[in-house]
PDB file of C-alpha atoms in Angstrom:
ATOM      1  CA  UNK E 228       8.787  53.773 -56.356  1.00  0.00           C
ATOM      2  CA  UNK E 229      11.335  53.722 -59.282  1.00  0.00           C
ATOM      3  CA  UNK E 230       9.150  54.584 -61.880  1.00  0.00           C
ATOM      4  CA  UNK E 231       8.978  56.510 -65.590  1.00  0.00           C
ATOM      5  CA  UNK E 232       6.147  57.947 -66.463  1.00  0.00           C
ATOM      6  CA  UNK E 233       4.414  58.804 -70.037  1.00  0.00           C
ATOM      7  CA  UNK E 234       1.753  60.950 -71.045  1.00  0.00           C
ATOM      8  CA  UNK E 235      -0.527  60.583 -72.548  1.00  0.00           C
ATOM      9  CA  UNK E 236      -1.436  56.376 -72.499  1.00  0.00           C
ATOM     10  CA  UNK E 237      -3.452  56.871 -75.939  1.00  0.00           C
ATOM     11  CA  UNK E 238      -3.928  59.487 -78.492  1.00  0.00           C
ATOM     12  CA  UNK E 239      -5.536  60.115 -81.558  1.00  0.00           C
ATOM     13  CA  UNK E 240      -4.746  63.244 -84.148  1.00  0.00           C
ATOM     14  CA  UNK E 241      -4.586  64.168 -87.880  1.00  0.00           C
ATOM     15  CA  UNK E 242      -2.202  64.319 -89.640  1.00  0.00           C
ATOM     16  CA  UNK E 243       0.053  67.392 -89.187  1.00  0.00           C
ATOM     17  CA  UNK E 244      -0.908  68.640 -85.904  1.00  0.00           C
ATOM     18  CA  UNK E 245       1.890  68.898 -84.192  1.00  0.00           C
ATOM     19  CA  UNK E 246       2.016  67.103 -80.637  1.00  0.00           C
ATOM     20  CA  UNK E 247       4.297  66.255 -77.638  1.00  0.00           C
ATOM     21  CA  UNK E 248       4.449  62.753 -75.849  1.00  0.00           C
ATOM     22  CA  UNK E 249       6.001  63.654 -72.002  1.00  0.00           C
ATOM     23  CA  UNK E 250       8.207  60.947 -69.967  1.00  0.00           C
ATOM     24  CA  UNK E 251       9.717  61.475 -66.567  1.00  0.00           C
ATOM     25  CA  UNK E 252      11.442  59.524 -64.674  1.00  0.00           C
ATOM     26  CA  UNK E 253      12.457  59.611 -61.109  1.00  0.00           C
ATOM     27  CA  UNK E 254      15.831  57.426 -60.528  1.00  0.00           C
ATOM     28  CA  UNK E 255      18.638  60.386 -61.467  1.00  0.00           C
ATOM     29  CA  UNK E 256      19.477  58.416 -64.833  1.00  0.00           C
ATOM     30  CA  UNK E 257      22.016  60.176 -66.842  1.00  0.00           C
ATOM     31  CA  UNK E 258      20.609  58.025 -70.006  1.00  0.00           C
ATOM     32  CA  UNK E 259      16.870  58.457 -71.719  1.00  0.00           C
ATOM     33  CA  UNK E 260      15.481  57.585 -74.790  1.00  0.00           C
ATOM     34  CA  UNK E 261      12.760  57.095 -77.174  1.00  0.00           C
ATOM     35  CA  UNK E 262      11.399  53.735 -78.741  1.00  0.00           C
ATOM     36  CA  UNK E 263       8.700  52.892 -80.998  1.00  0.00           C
ATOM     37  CA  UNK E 264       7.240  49.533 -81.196  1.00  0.00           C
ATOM     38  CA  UNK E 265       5.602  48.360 -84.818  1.00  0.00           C
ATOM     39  CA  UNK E 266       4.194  44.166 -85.655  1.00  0.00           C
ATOM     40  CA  UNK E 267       6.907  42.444 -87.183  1.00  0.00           C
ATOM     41  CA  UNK E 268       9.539  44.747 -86.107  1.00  0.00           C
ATOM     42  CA  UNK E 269      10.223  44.746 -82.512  1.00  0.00           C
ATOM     43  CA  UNK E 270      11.519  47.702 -80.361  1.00  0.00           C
ATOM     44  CA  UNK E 271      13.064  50.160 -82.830  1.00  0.00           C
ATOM     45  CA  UNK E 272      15.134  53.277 -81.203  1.00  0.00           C
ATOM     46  CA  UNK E 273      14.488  56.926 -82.631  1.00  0.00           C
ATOM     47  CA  UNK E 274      16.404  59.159 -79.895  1.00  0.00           C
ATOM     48  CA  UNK E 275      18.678  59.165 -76.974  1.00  0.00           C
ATOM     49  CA  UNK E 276      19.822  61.245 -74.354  1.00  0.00           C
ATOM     50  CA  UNK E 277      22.944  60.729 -72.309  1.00  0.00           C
ATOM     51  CA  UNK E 278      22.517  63.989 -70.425  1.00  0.00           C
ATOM     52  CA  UNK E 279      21.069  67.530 -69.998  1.00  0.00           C
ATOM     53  CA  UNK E 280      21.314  68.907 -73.395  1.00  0.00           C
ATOM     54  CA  UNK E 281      22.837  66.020 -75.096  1.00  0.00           C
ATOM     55  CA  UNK E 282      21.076  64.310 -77.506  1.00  0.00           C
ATOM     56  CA  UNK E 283      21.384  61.799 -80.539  1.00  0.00           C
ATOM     57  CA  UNK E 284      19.337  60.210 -83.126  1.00  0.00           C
ATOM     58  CA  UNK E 285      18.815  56.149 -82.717  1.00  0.00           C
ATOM     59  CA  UNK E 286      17.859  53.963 -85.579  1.00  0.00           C
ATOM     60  CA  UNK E 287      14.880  55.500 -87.169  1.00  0.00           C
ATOM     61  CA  UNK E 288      14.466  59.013 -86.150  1.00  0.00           C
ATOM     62  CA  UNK E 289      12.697  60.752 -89.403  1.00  0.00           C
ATOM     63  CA  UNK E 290       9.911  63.263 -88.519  1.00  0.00           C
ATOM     64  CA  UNK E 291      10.514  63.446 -84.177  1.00  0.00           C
ATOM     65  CA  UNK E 292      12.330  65.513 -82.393  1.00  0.00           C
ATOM     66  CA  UNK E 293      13.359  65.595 -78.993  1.00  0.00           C
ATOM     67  CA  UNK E 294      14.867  67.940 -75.877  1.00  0.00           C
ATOM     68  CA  UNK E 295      16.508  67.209 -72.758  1.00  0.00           C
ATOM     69  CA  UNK E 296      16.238  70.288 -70.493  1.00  0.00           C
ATOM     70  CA  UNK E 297      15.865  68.659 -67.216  1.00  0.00           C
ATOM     71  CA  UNK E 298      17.612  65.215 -66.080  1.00  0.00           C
ATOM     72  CA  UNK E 299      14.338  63.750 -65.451  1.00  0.00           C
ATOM     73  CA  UNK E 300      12.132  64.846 -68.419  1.00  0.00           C
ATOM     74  CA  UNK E 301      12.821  63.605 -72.121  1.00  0.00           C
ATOM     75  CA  UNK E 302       9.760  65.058 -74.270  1.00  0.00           C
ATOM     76  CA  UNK E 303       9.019  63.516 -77.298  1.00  0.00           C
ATOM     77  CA  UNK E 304       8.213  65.883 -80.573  1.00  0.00           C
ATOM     78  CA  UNK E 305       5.932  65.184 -84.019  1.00  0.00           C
ATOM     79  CA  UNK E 306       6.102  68.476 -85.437  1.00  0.00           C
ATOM     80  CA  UNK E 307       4.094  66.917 -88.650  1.00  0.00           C
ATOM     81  CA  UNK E 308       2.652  63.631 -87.658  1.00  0.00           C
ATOM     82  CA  UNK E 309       2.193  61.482 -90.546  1.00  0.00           C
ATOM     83  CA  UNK E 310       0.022  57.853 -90.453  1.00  0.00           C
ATOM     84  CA  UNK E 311       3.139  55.853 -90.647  1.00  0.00           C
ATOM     85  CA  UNK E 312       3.933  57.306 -87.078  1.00  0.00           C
ATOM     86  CA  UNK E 313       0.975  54.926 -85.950  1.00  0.00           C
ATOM     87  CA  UNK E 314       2.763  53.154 -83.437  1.00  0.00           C
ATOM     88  CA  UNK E 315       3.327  52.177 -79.736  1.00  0.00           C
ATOM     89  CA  UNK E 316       6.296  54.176 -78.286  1.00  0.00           C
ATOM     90  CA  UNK E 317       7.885  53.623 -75.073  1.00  0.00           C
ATOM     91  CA  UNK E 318      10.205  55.915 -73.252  1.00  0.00           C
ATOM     92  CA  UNK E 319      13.001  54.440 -71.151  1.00  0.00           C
ATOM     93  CA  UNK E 320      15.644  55.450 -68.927  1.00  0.00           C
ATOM     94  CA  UNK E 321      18.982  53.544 -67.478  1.00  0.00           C
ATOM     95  CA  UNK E 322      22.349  54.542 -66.171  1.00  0.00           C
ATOM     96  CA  UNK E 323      24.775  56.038 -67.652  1.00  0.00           C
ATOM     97  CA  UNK E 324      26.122  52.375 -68.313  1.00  0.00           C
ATOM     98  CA  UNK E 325      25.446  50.771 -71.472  1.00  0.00           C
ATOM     99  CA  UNK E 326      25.438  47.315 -69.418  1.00  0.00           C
ATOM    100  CA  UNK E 327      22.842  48.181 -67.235  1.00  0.00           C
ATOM    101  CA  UNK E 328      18.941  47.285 -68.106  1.00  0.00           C
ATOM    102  CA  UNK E 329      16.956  49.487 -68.792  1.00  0.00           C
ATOM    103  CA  UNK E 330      13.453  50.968 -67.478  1.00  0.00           C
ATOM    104  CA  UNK E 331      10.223  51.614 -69.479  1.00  0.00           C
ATOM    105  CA  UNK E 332       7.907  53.277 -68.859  1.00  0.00           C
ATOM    106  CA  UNK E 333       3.862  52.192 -69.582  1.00  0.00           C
ATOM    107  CA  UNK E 334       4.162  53.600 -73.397  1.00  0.00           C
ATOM    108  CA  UNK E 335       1.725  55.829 -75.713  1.00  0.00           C
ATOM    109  CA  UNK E 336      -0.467  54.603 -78.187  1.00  0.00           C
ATOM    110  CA  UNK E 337      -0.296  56.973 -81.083  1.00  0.00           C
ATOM    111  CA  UNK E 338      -2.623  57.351 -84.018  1.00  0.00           C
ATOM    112  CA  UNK E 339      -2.680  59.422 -86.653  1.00  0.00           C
ATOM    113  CA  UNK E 340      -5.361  59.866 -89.069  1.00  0.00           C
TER     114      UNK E 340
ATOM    115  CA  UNK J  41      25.960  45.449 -88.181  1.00  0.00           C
ATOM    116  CA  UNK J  42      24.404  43.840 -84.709  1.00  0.00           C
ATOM    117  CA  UNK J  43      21.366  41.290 -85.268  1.00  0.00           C
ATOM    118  CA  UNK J  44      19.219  39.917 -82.797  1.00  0.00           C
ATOM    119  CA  UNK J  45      16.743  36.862 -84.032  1.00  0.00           C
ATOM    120  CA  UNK J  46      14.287  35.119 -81.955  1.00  0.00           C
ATOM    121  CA  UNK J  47      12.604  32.048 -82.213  1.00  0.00           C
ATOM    122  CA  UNK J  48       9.955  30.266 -82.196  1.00  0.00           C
ATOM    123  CA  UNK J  49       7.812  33.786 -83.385  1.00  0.00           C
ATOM    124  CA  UNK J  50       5.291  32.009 -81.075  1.00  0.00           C
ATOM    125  CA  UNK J  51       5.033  29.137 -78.465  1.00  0.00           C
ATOM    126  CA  UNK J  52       1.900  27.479 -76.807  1.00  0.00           C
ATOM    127  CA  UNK J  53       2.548  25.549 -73.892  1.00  0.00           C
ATOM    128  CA  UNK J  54       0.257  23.467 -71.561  1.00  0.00           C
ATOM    129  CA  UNK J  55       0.396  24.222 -67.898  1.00  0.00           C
ATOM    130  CA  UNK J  56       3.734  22.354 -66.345  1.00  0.00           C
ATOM    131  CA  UNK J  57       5.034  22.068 -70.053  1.00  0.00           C
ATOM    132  CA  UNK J  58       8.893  23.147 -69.674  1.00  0.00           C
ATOM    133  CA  UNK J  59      10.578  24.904 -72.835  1.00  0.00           C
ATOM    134  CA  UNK J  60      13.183  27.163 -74.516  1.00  0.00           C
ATOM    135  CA  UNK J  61      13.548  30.066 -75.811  1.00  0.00           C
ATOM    136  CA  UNK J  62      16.063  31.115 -78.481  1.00  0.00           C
ATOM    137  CA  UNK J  63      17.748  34.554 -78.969  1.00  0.00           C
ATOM    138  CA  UNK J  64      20.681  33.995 -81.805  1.00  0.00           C
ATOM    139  CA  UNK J  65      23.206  37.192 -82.027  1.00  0.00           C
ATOM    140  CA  UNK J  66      25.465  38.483 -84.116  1.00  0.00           C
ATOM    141  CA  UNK J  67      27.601  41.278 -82.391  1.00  0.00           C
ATOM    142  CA  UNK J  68      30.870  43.230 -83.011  1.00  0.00           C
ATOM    143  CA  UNK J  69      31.801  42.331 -78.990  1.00  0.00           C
ATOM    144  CA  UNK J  70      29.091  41.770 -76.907  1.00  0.00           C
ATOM    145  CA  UNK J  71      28.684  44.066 -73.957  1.00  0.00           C
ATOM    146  CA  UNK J  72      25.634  42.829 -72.417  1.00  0.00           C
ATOM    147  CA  UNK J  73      22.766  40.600 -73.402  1.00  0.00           C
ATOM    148  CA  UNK J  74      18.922  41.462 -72.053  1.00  0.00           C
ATOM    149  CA  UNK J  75      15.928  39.574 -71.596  1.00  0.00           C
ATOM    150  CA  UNK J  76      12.821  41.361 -70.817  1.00  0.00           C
ATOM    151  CA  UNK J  77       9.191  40.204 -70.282  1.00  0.00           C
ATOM    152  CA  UNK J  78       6.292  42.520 -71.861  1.00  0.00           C
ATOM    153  CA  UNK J  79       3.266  42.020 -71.064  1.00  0.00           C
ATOM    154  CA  UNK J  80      -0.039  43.102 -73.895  1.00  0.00           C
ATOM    155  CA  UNK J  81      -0.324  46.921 -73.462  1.00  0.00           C
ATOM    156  CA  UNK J  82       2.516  47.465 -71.241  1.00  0.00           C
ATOM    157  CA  UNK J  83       6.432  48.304 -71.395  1.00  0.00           C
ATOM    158  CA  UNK J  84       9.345  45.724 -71.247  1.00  0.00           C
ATOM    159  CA  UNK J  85      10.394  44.789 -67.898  1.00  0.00           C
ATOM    160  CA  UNK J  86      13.717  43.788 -67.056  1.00  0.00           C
ATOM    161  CA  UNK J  87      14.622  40.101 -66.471  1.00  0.00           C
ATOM    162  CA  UNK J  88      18.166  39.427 -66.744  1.00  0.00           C
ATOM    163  CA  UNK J  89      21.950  40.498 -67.757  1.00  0.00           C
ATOM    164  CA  UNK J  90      24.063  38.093 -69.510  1.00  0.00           C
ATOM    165  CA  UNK J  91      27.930  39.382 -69.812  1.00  0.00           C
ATOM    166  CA  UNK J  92      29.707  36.392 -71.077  1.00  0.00           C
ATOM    167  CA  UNK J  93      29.414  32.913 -72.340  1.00  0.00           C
ATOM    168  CA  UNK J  94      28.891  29.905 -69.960  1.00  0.00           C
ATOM    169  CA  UNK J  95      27.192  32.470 -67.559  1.00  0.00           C
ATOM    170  CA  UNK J  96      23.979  31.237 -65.910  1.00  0.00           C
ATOM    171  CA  UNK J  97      20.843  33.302 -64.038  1.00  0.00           C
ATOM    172  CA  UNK J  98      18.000  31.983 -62.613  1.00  0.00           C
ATOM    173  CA  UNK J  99      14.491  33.967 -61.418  1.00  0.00           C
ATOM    174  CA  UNK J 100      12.048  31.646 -60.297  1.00  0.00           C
ATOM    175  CA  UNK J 101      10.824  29.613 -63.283  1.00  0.00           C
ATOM    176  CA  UNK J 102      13.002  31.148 -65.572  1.00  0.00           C
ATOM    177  CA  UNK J 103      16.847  29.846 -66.353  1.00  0.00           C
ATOM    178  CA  UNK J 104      18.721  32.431 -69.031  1.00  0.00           C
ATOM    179  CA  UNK J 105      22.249  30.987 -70.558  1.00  0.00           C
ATOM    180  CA  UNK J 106      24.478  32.515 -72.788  1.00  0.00           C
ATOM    181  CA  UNK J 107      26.828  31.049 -75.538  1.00  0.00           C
ATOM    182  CA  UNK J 108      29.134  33.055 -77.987  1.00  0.00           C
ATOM    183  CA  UNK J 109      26.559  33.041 -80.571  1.00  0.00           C
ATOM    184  CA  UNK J 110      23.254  32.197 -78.822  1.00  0.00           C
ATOM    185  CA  UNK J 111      20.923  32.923 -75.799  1.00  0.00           C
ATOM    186  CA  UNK J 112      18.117  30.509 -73.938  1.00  0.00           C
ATOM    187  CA  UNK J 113      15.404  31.493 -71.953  1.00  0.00           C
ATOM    188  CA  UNK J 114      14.744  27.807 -70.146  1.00  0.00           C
ATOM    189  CA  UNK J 115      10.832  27.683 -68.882  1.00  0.00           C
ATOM    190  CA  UNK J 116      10.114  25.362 -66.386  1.00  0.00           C
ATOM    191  CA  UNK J 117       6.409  24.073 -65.597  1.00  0.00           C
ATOM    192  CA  UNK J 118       5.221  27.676 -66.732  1.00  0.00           C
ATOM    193  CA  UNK J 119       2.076  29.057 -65.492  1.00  0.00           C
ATOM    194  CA  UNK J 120      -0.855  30.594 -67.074  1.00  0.00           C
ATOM    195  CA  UNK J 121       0.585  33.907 -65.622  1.00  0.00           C
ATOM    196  CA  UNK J 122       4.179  33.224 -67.440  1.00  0.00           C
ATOM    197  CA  UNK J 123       2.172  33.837 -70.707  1.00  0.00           C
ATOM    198  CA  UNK J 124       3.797  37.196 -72.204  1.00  0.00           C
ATOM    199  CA  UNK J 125       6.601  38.039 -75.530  1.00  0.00           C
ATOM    200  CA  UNK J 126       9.783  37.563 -73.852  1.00  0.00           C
ATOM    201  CA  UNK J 127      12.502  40.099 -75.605  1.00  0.00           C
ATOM    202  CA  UNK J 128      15.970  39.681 -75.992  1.00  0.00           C
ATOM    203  CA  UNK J 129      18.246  42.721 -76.325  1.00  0.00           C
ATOM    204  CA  UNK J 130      22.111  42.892 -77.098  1.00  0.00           C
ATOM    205  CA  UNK J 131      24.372  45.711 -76.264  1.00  0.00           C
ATOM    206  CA  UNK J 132      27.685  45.798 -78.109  1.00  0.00           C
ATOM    207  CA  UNK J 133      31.096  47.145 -77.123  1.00  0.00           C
ATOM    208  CA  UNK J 134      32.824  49.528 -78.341  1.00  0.00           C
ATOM    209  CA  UNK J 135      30.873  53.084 -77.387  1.00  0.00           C
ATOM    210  CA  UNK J 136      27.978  52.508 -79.105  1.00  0.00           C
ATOM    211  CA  UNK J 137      24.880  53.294 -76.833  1.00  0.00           C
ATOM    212  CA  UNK J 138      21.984  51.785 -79.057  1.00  0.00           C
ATOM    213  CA  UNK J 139      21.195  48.425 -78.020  1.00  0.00           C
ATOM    214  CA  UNK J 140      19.533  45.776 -80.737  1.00  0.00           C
ATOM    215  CA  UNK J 141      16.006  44.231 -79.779  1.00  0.00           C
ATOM    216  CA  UNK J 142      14.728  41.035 -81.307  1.00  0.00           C
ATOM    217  CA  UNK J 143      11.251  40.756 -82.628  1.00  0.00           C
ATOM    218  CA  UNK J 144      10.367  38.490 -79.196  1.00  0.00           C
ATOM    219  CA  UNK J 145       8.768  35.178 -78.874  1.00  0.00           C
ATOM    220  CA  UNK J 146       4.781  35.463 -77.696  1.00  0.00           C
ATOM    221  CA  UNK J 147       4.313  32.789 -74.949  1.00  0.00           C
ATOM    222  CA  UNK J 148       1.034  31.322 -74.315  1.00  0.00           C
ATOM    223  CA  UNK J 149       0.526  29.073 -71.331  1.00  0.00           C
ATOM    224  CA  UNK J 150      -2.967  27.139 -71.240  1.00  0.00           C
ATOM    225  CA  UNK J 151      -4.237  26.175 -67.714  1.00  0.00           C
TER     226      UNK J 151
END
């Protein structure tokens, strides 16, 4: 099954304790990136990936970082997590094709205290 | 710069009730235009690619046409389990690989 998958589903921290939000995906897509999802605000892109090793910062991407040193595995990085990175975030992946739709995975609730 | 807006913010419908939904664009060339159903607590899934004005697509209960400045997401006789924020995305041309999400429109269908 065409799937991509995020780890964890929920998490809770404090502020500046670094963490790591995992996605995979399994359908060989050149194209990954990061999204966070806020009230008000819709679907807001911090990073994206159109290969191994390539990587580029979307609309709002202050205080993550991310890697891509595997095709299927796009990690997501807070090095100092901060309350205003409370938020949903979804990973997704597509072809290399900016035309084609893309595929999200289940998303991480994030909360930082 | 792009700009997606959606409307209504919210919709209630009765059971059988057909409606629209609205995605207005504004887009340096349009590339593609997405519609995507999310469910509460879950990630967007993919409904439908719009390329270029007068084009049509159908799934079921749900009709998606595209203009040169606007989108509709025709519903009709919803369900109860058609109740989810439908999103609508636009990809421009040009090289640019971020694509532009509205805000959504949160459907409620009552039985």
């Amino acid at each position: 099954e065409a799937q991509v998958t995020q780890n964890p589903r929920y998490l809770i921290t404090v502020t500046g304790k670094k963490l790591t939000v995992t996605c995979s995906q399994n359908m060989n897509h050149e194209y990954m990136s990061w999204y966070r999802q806020d009230p008000g605000l819709g679907l807001r892109q911090i990073y994206y990936s159109m290969n191994v090793e390539v990587t580029d910062k979307g609309d709002v991407p202050e205080g993550y970082k991310v890697s891509r040193k595997e095709k299927r595995n796009f990690p997501l990085i807070l090095e100092s997590p901060s309350p205003n990175q409370t938020s949903l975030y979804f990973c997704a992946s597509r072809t290399l094709e900016p035309d084609t739709e893309a595929f999200f995975g289940q998303g991480t609730r994030l909360t930082v205290v | 710069e792009d700009q997606v807006t959606q409307s209504p913010e919210a919709l209630r419908l009765q059971e059988g009730e057909s409606s629209s939904l609205n995605c207005s664009y504004t887009v340096s060339g349009l590339r593609g235009l997405f519609w995507y159903r999310q469910d509460p607590g879950k990630g967007p899934e993919f409904l439908f690619t719009l390329y270029s004005a007068g084009e049509e697509k159908e799934k079921e209960r749900l009709k998606a046409t595209l203009t040169k400045k606007e989108s509709f997401l025709h519903i009709t006789a919803p369900k109860p389990e058609d109740s989810a924020t439908y999103l609508c995305a636009v990809q421009a041309s040009g090289g640019s690989y971020i694509p532009t999400f509205g805000r959504g429109t949160s459907l409620i269908v009552h039985p």
